[in-house]
PDB file of C-alpha atoms and ligand atoms in Angstrom:
ATOM      1  CA  UNK A   1      -9.212   1.428  -7.085  1.00  0.00           C
ATOM      2  CA  UNK A   2      -8.194  -0.661  -4.080  1.00  0.00           C
ATOM      3  CA  UNK A   3      -7.553   1.009  -0.727  1.00  0.00           C
ATOM      4  CA  UNK A   4      -4.766  -0.278   1.492  1.00  0.00           C
ATOM      5  CA  UNK A   5      -3.785   1.213   4.831  1.00  0.00           C
ATOM      6  CA  UNK A   6      -0.089   2.019   5.227  1.00  0.00           C
ATOM      7  CA  UNK A   7       0.592   1.172   8.861  1.00  0.00           C
ATOM      8  CA  UNK A   8       1.530  -1.623  11.246  1.00  0.00           C
ATOM      9  CA  UNK A   9      -0.739  -0.182  13.965  1.00  0.00           C
ATOM     10  CA  UNK A  10      -3.371  -2.809  14.770  1.00  0.00           C
ATOM     11  CA  UNK A  11      -5.885  -0.294  16.180  1.00  0.00           C
ATOM     12  CA  UNK A  12      -5.737   1.818  13.018  1.00  0.00           C
ATOM     13  CA  UNK A  13      -6.056  -1.283  10.842  1.00  0.00           C
ATOM     14  CA  UNK A  14      -9.122  -2.363  12.865  1.00  0.00           C
ATOM     15  CA  UNK A  15     -10.636   1.116  12.545  1.00  0.00           C
ATOM     16  CA  UNK A  16     -10.213   1.178   8.755  1.00  0.00           C
ATOM     17  CA  UNK A  17     -11.476  -2.402   8.485  1.00  0.00           C
ATOM     18  CA  UNK A  18     -14.577  -1.485  10.519  1.00  0.00           C
ATOM     19  CA  UNK A  19     -15.389   1.227   7.945  1.00  0.00           C
ATOM     20  CA  UNK A  20     -15.805  -1.600   5.427  1.00  0.00           C
ATOM     21  CA  UNK A  21     -13.616   0.000   2.766  1.00  0.00           C
ATOM     22  CA  UNK A  22     -10.277  -1.702   3.376  1.00  0.00           C
ATOM     23  CA  UNK A  23      -8.722  -3.929   0.715  1.00  0.00           C
ATOM     24  CA  UNK A  24      -5.360  -4.591   2.336  1.00  0.00           C
ATOM     25  CA  UNK A  25      -2.382  -3.398   4.374  1.00  0.00           C
ATOM     26  CA  UNK A  26       1.171  -2.342   3.592  1.00  0.00           C
ATOM     27  CA  UNK A  27       3.919  -2.269   6.176  1.00  0.00           C
ATOM     28  CA  UNK A  28       7.623  -1.555   6.051  1.00  0.00           C
ATOM     29  CA  UNK A  29      10.458  -1.956   8.572  1.00  0.00           C
ATOM     30  CA  UNK A  30      10.078   1.665   9.733  1.00  0.00           C
ATOM     31  CA  UNK A  31       6.336   1.233  10.333  1.00  0.00           C
ATOM     32  CA  UNK A  32       6.984  -2.013  12.260  1.00  0.00           C
ATOM     33  CA  UNK A  33       9.675  -0.283  14.358  1.00  0.00           C
ATOM     34  CA  UNK A  34       7.257   2.587  15.064  1.00  0.00           C
ATOM     35  CA  UNK A  35       4.972   0.027  16.744  1.00  0.00           C
ATOM     36  CA  UNK A  36       7.925  -1.360  18.727  1.00  0.00           C
ATOM     37  CA  UNK A  37       7.824  -4.702  16.880  1.00  0.00           C
ATOM     38  CA  UNK A  38      11.214  -6.433  16.739  1.00  0.00           C
ATOM     39  CA  UNK A  39      12.614  -9.950  16.896  1.00  0.00           C
ATOM     40  CA  UNK A  40      11.671 -12.660  14.412  1.00  0.00           C
ATOM     41  CA  UNK A  41       8.896 -14.212  16.507  1.00  0.00           C
ATOM     42  CA  UNK A  42       7.219 -10.867  17.313  1.00  0.00           C
ATOM     43  CA  UNK A  43       7.426  -9.766  13.687  1.00  0.00           C
ATOM     44  CA  UNK A  44       5.859 -13.022  12.481  1.00  0.00           C
ATOM     45  CA  UNK A  45       3.093 -12.868  15.101  1.00  0.00           C
ATOM     46  CA  UNK A  46       2.373  -9.268  14.143  1.00  0.00           C
ATOM     47  CA  UNK A  47       1.939 -10.137  10.459  1.00  0.00           C
ATOM     48  CA  UNK A  48      -0.354 -13.007  11.446  1.00  0.00           C
ATOM     49  CA  UNK A  49      -2.401 -10.630  13.640  1.00  0.00           C
ATOM     50  CA  UNK A  50      -2.780  -8.193  10.725  1.00  0.00           C
ATOM     51  CA  UNK A  51      -3.932 -11.035   8.434  1.00  0.00           C
ATOM     52  CA  UNK A  52      -6.607 -11.946  10.975  1.00  0.00           C
ATOM     53  CA  UNK A  53      -8.022  -8.406  10.911  1.00  0.00           C
ATOM     54  CA  UNK A  54      -8.208  -7.841   7.149  1.00  0.00           C
ATOM     55  CA  UNK A  55      -9.298  -9.995   4.231  1.00  0.00           C
ATOM     56  CA  UNK A  56      -6.995  -8.564   1.557  1.00  0.00           C
ATOM     57  CA  UNK A  57      -3.289  -8.493   0.762  1.00  0.00           C
ATOM     58  CA  UNK A  58      -0.771  -7.736   3.509  1.00  0.00           C
ATOM     59  CA  UNK A  59       2.688  -6.600   2.397  1.00  0.00           C
ATOM     60  CA  UNK A  60       5.516  -7.874   4.601  1.00  0.00           C
ATOM     61  CA  UNK A  61       8.988  -6.580   3.769  1.00  0.00           C
ATOM     62  CA  UNK A  62      12.245  -8.543   3.705  1.00  0.00           C
ATOM     63  CA  UNK A  63      15.188  -7.152   5.678  1.00  0.00           C
ATOM     64  CA  UNK A  64      17.946  -9.032   3.847  1.00  0.00           C
ATOM     65  CA  UNK A  65      19.763  -7.295   1.039  1.00  0.00           C
ATOM     66  CA  UNK A  66      21.522 -10.366  -0.406  1.00  0.00           C
ATOM     67  CA  UNK A  67      19.730 -12.621  -2.908  1.00  0.00           C
ATOM     68  CA  UNK A  68      19.851 -15.821  -0.819  1.00  0.00           C
ATOM     69  CA  UNK A  69      18.635 -13.999   2.264  1.00  0.00           C
ATOM     70  CA  UNK A  70      15.800 -12.292   0.362  1.00  0.00           C
ATOM     71  CA  UNK A  71      14.431 -15.499  -1.101  1.00  0.00           C
ATOM     72  CA  UNK A  72      14.747 -17.375   2.210  1.00  0.00           C
ATOM     73  CA  UNK A  73      12.914 -14.591   4.059  1.00  0.00           C
ATOM     74  CA  UNK A  74      10.380 -14.268   1.237  1.00  0.00           C
ATOM     75  CA  UNK A  75       9.530 -17.975   1.414  1.00  0.00           C
ATOM     76  CA  UNK A  76       9.154 -17.829   5.213  1.00  0.00           C
ATOM     77  CA  UNK A  77       6.915 -14.743   5.030  1.00  0.00           C
ATOM     78  CA  UNK A  78       4.774 -16.149   2.209  1.00  0.00           C
ATOM     79  CA  UNK A  79       4.241 -19.393   4.157  1.00  0.00           C
ATOM     80  CA  UNK A  80       2.800 -17.453   7.117  1.00  0.00           C
ATOM     81  CA  UNK A  81      -0.540 -16.748   5.473  1.00  0.00           C
ATOM     82  CA  UNK A  82      -2.051 -16.784   1.961  1.00  0.00           C
ATOM     83  CA  UNK A  83      -2.700 -13.026   2.231  1.00  0.00           C
ATOM     84  CA  UNK A  84       0.994 -12.185   2.586  1.00  0.00           C
ATOM     85  CA  UNK A  85       2.664 -10.387  -0.316  1.00  0.00           C
ATOM     86  CA  UNK A  86       6.457 -10.264  -0.003  1.00  0.00           C
ATOM     87  CA  UNK A  87       7.797  -6.727  -0.228  1.00  0.00           C
ATOM     88  CA  UNK A  88      11.229  -6.489  -1.846  1.00  0.00           C
ATOM     89  CA  UNK A  89      13.315  -3.369  -2.577  1.00  0.00           C
ATOM     90  CA  UNK A  90      14.153  -2.531  -6.176  1.00  0.00           C
ATOM     91  CA  UNK A  91      17.844  -3.465  -6.089  1.00  0.00           C
ATOM     92  CA  UNK A  92      19.637  -5.864  -8.421  1.00  0.00           C
ATOM     93  CA  UNK A  93      19.301  -8.660  -5.840  1.00  0.00           C
ATOM     94  CA  UNK A  94      15.705  -7.592  -5.240  1.00  0.00           C
ATOM     95  CA  UNK A  95      14.825  -7.980  -8.930  1.00  0.00           C
ATOM     96  CA  UNK A  96      16.457 -11.423  -8.999  1.00  0.00           C
ATOM     97  CA  UNK A  97      14.541 -12.382  -5.843  1.00  0.00           C
ATOM     98  CA  UNK A  98      11.235 -11.176  -7.360  1.00  0.00           C
ATOM     99  CA  UNK A  99      11.929 -13.286 -10.448  1.00  0.00           C
ATOM    100  CA  UNK A 100      12.596 -16.334  -8.270  1.00  0.00           C
ATOM    101  CA  UNK A 101       9.639 -15.769  -5.934  1.00  0.00           C
ATOM    102  CA  UNK A 102       7.212 -15.172  -8.817  1.00  0.00           C
ATOM    103  CA  UNK A 103       8.416 -18.436 -10.440  1.00  0.00           C
ATOM    104  CA  UNK A 104       7.312 -20.128  -7.191  1.00  0.00           C
ATOM    105  CA  UNK A 105       3.919 -18.363  -7.368  1.00  0.00           C
ATOM    106  CA  UNK A 106       4.810 -16.153  -4.405  1.00  0.00           C
ATOM    107  CA  UNK A 107       3.316 -12.706  -4.805  1.00  0.00           C
ATOM    108  CA  UNK A 108       5.616  -9.705  -4.471  1.00  0.00           C
ATOM    109  CA  UNK A 109       5.454  -5.952  -3.997  1.00  0.00           C
ATOM    110  CA  UNK A 110       8.520  -4.185  -5.387  1.00  0.00           C
ATOM    111  CA  UNK A 111       9.144  -1.201  -3.143  1.00  0.00           C
ATOM    112  CA  UNK A 112      11.145   2.044  -3.143  1.00  0.00           C
ATOM    113  CA  UNK A 113      10.246   2.766  -6.775  1.00  0.00           C
ATOM    114  CA  UNK A 114      11.214   6.280  -7.870  1.00  0.00           C
ATOM    115  CA  UNK A 115      11.447   5.903 -11.655  1.00  0.00           C
ATOM    116  CA  UNK A 116       9.667   4.296 -14.612  1.00  0.00           C
ATOM    117  CA  UNK A 117      12.817   2.273 -15.363  1.00  0.00           C
ATOM    118  CA  UNK A 118      12.723   0.668 -11.928  1.00  0.00           C
ATOM    119  CA  UNK A 119       9.018  -0.153 -12.414  1.00  0.00           C
ATOM    120  CA  UNK A 120       9.857  -1.733 -15.795  1.00  0.00           C
ATOM    121  CA  UNK A 121      12.461  -4.070 -14.261  1.00  0.00           C
ATOM    122  CA  UNK A 122      10.072  -5.073 -11.454  1.00  0.00           C
ATOM    123  CA  UNK A 123       7.256  -5.797 -13.929  1.00  0.00           C
ATOM    124  CA  UNK A 124       9.588  -7.795 -16.189  1.00  0.00           C
ATOM    125  CA  UNK A 125      10.636  -9.861 -13.146  1.00  0.00           C
ATOM    126  CA  UNK A 126       6.969 -10.657 -12.457  1.00  0.00           C
ATOM    127  CA  UNK A 127       6.169  -8.400  -9.487  1.00  0.00           C
ATOM    128  CA  UNK A 128       2.516  -8.453  -8.433  1.00  0.00           C
ATOM    129  CA  UNK A 129       2.724  -4.795  -7.398  1.00  0.00           C
ATOM    130  CA  UNK A 130       5.131  -1.910  -7.848  1.00  0.00           C
ATOM    131  CA  UNK A 131       5.150   0.774  -5.161  1.00  0.00           C
ATOM    132  CA  UNK A 132       6.171   4.232  -6.408  1.00  0.00           C
ATOM    133  CA  UNK A 133       6.710   6.562  -3.401  1.00  0.00           C
ATOM    134  CA  UNK A 134       4.930   9.719  -4.458  1.00  0.00           C
ATOM    135  CA  UNK A 135       5.237  11.776  -1.250  1.00  0.00           C
ATOM    136  CA  UNK A 136       8.988  11.307  -1.105  1.00  0.00           C
ATOM    137  CA  UNK A 137       9.268  12.440  -4.739  1.00  0.00           C
ATOM    138  CA  UNK A 138       7.169  15.523  -3.961  1.00  0.00           C
ATOM    139  CA  UNK A 139       9.495  16.166  -0.989  1.00  0.00           C
ATOM    140  CA  UNK A 140      12.306  16.316  -3.547  1.00  0.00           C
ATOM    141  CA  UNK A 141      10.659  18.768  -5.961  1.00  0.00           C
ATOM    142  CA  UNK A 142       9.539  16.039  -8.368  1.00  0.00           C
ATOM    143  CA  UNK A 143       5.875  15.389  -9.179  1.00  0.00           C
ATOM    144  CA  UNK A 144       5.105  11.953  -7.706  1.00  0.00           C
ATOM    145  CA  UNK A 145       1.686  11.674  -9.350  1.00  0.00           C
ATOM    146  CA  UNK A 146       3.316  12.194 -12.779  1.00  0.00           C
ATOM    147  CA  UNK A 147       5.340   9.034 -12.137  1.00  0.00           C
ATOM    148  CA  UNK A 148       2.135   7.127 -11.341  1.00  0.00           C
ATOM    149  CA  UNK A 149       0.632   8.303 -14.681  1.00  0.00           C
ATOM    150  CA  UNK A 150       3.779   7.351 -16.584  1.00  0.00           C
ATOM    151  CA  UNK A 151       3.895   3.834 -15.111  1.00  0.00           C
ATOM    152  CA  UNK A 152       0.134   3.242 -15.521  1.00  0.00           C
ATOM    153  CA  UNK A 153       0.389   4.305 -19.183  1.00  0.00           C
ATOM    154  CA  UNK A 154       3.285   2.058 -20.075  1.00  0.00           C
ATOM    155  CA  UNK A 155       1.931  -0.934 -18.150  1.00  0.00           C
ATOM    156  CA  UNK A 156      -1.348  -0.536 -20.066  1.00  0.00           C
ATOM    157  CA  UNK A 157       0.396  -0.005 -23.411  1.00  0.00           C
ATOM    158  CA  UNK A 158       2.548  -3.115 -23.080  1.00  0.00           C
ATOM    159  CA  UNK A 159      -0.025  -5.205 -21.215  1.00  0.00           C
ATOM    160  CA  UNK A 160       1.946  -5.775 -17.999  1.00  0.00           C
ATOM    161  CA  UNK A 161      -0.227  -7.376 -15.328  1.00  0.00           C
ATOM    162  CA  UNK A 162       1.735  -5.791 -12.468  1.00  0.00           C
ATOM    163  CA  UNK A 163      -0.491  -3.454 -10.448  1.00  0.00           C
ATOM    164  CA  UNK A 164       0.531   0.105  -9.643  1.00  0.00           C
ATOM    165  CA  UNK A 165       0.335   0.658  -5.890  1.00  0.00           C
ATOM    166  CA  UNK A 166       0.731   4.343  -5.095  1.00  0.00           C
ATOM    167  CA  UNK A 167       2.668   4.593  -1.817  1.00  0.00           C
ATOM    168  CA  UNK A 168       4.037   7.352   0.388  1.00  0.00           C
ATOM    169  CA  UNK A 169       0.663   9.056   0.161  1.00  0.00           C
ATOM    170  CA  UNK A 170       0.449  11.958   2.576  1.00  0.00           C
ATOM    171  CA  UNK A 171      -2.988  13.546   2.106  1.00  0.00           C
ATOM    172  CA  UNK A 172      -6.370  13.389   0.408  1.00  0.00           C
ATOM    173  CA  UNK A 173      -5.326  15.240  -2.772  1.00  0.00           C
ATOM    174  CA  UNK A 174      -2.688  12.580  -3.383  1.00  0.00           C
ATOM    175  CA  UNK A 175      -5.478   9.977  -3.289  1.00  0.00           C
ATOM    176  CA  UNK A 176      -7.700  11.926  -5.699  1.00  0.00           C
ATOM    177  CA  UNK A 177      -4.806  12.583  -8.081  1.00  0.00           C
ATOM    178  CA  UNK A 178      -3.856   8.867  -7.987  1.00  0.00           C
ATOM    179  CA  UNK A 179      -7.474   8.009  -8.873  1.00  0.00           C
ATOM    180  CA  UNK A 180      -7.228  10.330 -11.893  1.00  0.00           C
ATOM    181  CA  UNK A 181      -3.852   8.835 -12.826  1.00  0.00           C
ATOM    182  CA  UNK A 182      -5.316   5.318 -12.891  1.00  0.00           C
ATOM    183  CA  UNK A 183      -3.419   3.772  -9.957  1.00  0.00           C
ATOM    184  CA  UNK A 184      -4.706   0.276  -9.151  1.00  0.00           C
ATOM    185  CA  UNK A 185      -4.136   0.738  -5.426  1.00  0.00           C
ATOM    186  CA  UNK A 186      -3.538   3.621  -3.045  1.00  0.00           C
ATOM    187  CA  UNK A 187      -1.936   2.796   0.286  1.00  0.00           C
ATOM    188  CA  UNK A 188      -2.691   5.573   2.714  1.00  0.00           C
ATOM    189  CA  UNK A 189      -2.339   6.613   6.320  1.00  0.00           C
ATOM    190  CA  UNK A 190      -5.655   6.437   8.208  1.00  0.00           C
ATOM    191  CA  UNK A 191      -5.724  10.254   8.427  1.00  0.00           C
ATOM    192  CA  UNK A 192      -5.783  10.552   4.621  1.00  0.00           C
ATOM    193  CA  UNK A 193      -8.505   7.893   4.271  1.00  0.00           C
ATOM    194  CA  UNK A 194     -10.683   9.634   6.866  1.00  0.00           C
ATOM    195  CA  UNK A 195      -9.849  13.005   5.350  1.00  0.00           C
ATOM    196  CA  UNK A 196     -11.835  11.975   2.266  1.00  0.00           C
ATOM    197  CA  UNK A 197     -14.997  12.226   4.379  1.00  0.00           C
ATOM    198  CA  UNK A 198     -14.483  15.864   5.245  1.00  0.00           C
ATOM    199  CA  UNK A 199     -16.556  18.596   3.621  1.00  0.00           C
ATOM    200  CA  UNK A 200     -17.998  21.628   5.428  1.00  0.00           C
ATOM    201  CA  UNK A 201     -21.163  21.516   3.299  1.00  0.00           C
ATOM    202  CA  UNK A 202     -21.801  17.952   4.525  1.00  0.00           C
ATOM    203  CA  UNK A 203     -21.542  19.149   8.151  1.00  0.00           C
ATOM    204  CA  UNK A 204     -23.750  22.197   7.476  1.00  0.00           C
ATOM    205  CA  UNK A 205     -26.277  20.132   5.524  1.00  0.00           C
ATOM    206  CA  UNK A 206     -26.520  17.450   8.201  1.00  0.00           C
ATOM    207  CA  UNK A 207     -26.929  20.015  10.980  1.00  0.00           C
ATOM    208  CA  UNK A 208     -29.759  21.639   8.970  1.00  0.00           C
ATOM    209  CA  UNK A 209     -31.514  18.299   8.338  1.00  0.00           C
ATOM    210  CA  UNK A 210     -31.389  17.424  12.031  1.00  0.00           C
ATOM    211  CA  UNK A 211     -32.580  20.898  13.095  1.00  0.00           C
ATOM    212  CA  UNK A 212     -35.518  20.753  10.649  1.00  0.00           C
ATOM    213  CA  UNK A 213     -36.402  17.270  11.852  1.00  0.00           C
ATOM    214  CA  UNK A 214     -36.339  18.419  15.498  1.00  0.00           C
ATOM    215  CA  UNK A 215     -38.480  21.476  14.643  1.00  0.00           C
ATOM    216  CA  UNK A 216     -41.084  19.346  12.839  1.00  0.00           C
ATOM    217  CA  UNK A 217     -41.207  16.883  15.741  1.00  0.00           C
ATOM    218  CA  UNK A 218     -42.107  19.697  18.156  1.00  0.00           C
ATOM    219  CA  UNK A 219     -45.148  20.811  16.077  1.00  0.00           C
TER     220      UNK A 219
HETATM  221  O1  LIG B 301       5.048   1.894   2.802  1.00  0.00           O
HETATM  222  C1  LIG B 301       5.927   2.754   2.173  1.00  0.00           C
HETATM  223  C2  LIG B 301       5.557   4.195   2.089  1.00  0.00           C
HETATM  224  O2  LIG B 301       4.202   4.385   1.966  1.00  0.00           O
HETATM  225  C3  LIG B 301       6.289   5.148   2.976  1.00  0.00           C
HETATM  226  O3  LIG B 301       5.667   6.389   3.140  1.00  0.00           O
HETATM  227  O4  LIG B 301       5.395   8.589   4.229  1.00  0.00           O
HETATM  228  O5  LIG B 301       7.368   7.153   4.814  1.00  0.00           O
HETATM  229  O6  LIG B 301       7.220   8.268   2.606  1.00  0.00           O
HETATM  230  P1  LIG B 301       6.466   7.659   3.730  1.00  0.00           P
END
C-alpha cells in the first residue's frame, strides 16, 4: 500500500518525507487555499516546490469545470513536472477530460468519488487513480470503507488497472481499514500517519529498556 500525504503544507510534506515512508502527495483547491496559495504563478511554483521535496506522484487539481478548460489546465499542470498527476472531478466534462488526457499519456486522479458507478466511469475513461472520499461518506452516515472494498473488488474482478486511492482519511483506523479493504493508496493527513506510531506498550517498553540499561551501567 502506498502512502500519500494529503496536504499542500510544505513543512508537513518535508516532515513525512524525512520519515522515509512517503510515496506521494495529494492536494486540492481547499488545501492550497489553506496555505494561502493563489494566483497562477504561485500555484505553479508551489506544485514545483512539492515535486522537489518528494519522489512520488503529486496530484494537482484543475479548477475549470468546462471540458476545454480542464484539458488546457491538465496539459499545463502535467508539463510542470513528470511527477504531476492531474486531478479531475468526476463530472461529465471531467470524464471526457480524463479520456482525452489519458489518450495523451497524461496521468489522472479522478476525485470526489462517492459511488462505485462513478469509479466505473473514471476507470473506463482511463484514470490512473480514483479517489473515493471515505471520511465525507462517514460524515453522512454511509460506510466509506465499504465503498473502498466494493471498488477494489470490481476493479480486480474486471482487471481495471486504475488504482484505488482512499482519500478523506481522518484517522488511523481509516488507514488500517483501507489496508484490509485492499486500497492501493491511502492519502492521509500527517496526524493520521504519525498516529500509526502510537501505542502505550511501546512507550512503557522503551522506558523499561532504558531504565534497565541505566541500572546495569551503574553496577
Ligand atoms: O484530497 C481530498 C480529500 O482527502 C479531502 O479530505 O478531510 O476534506 O474530506 P476531507
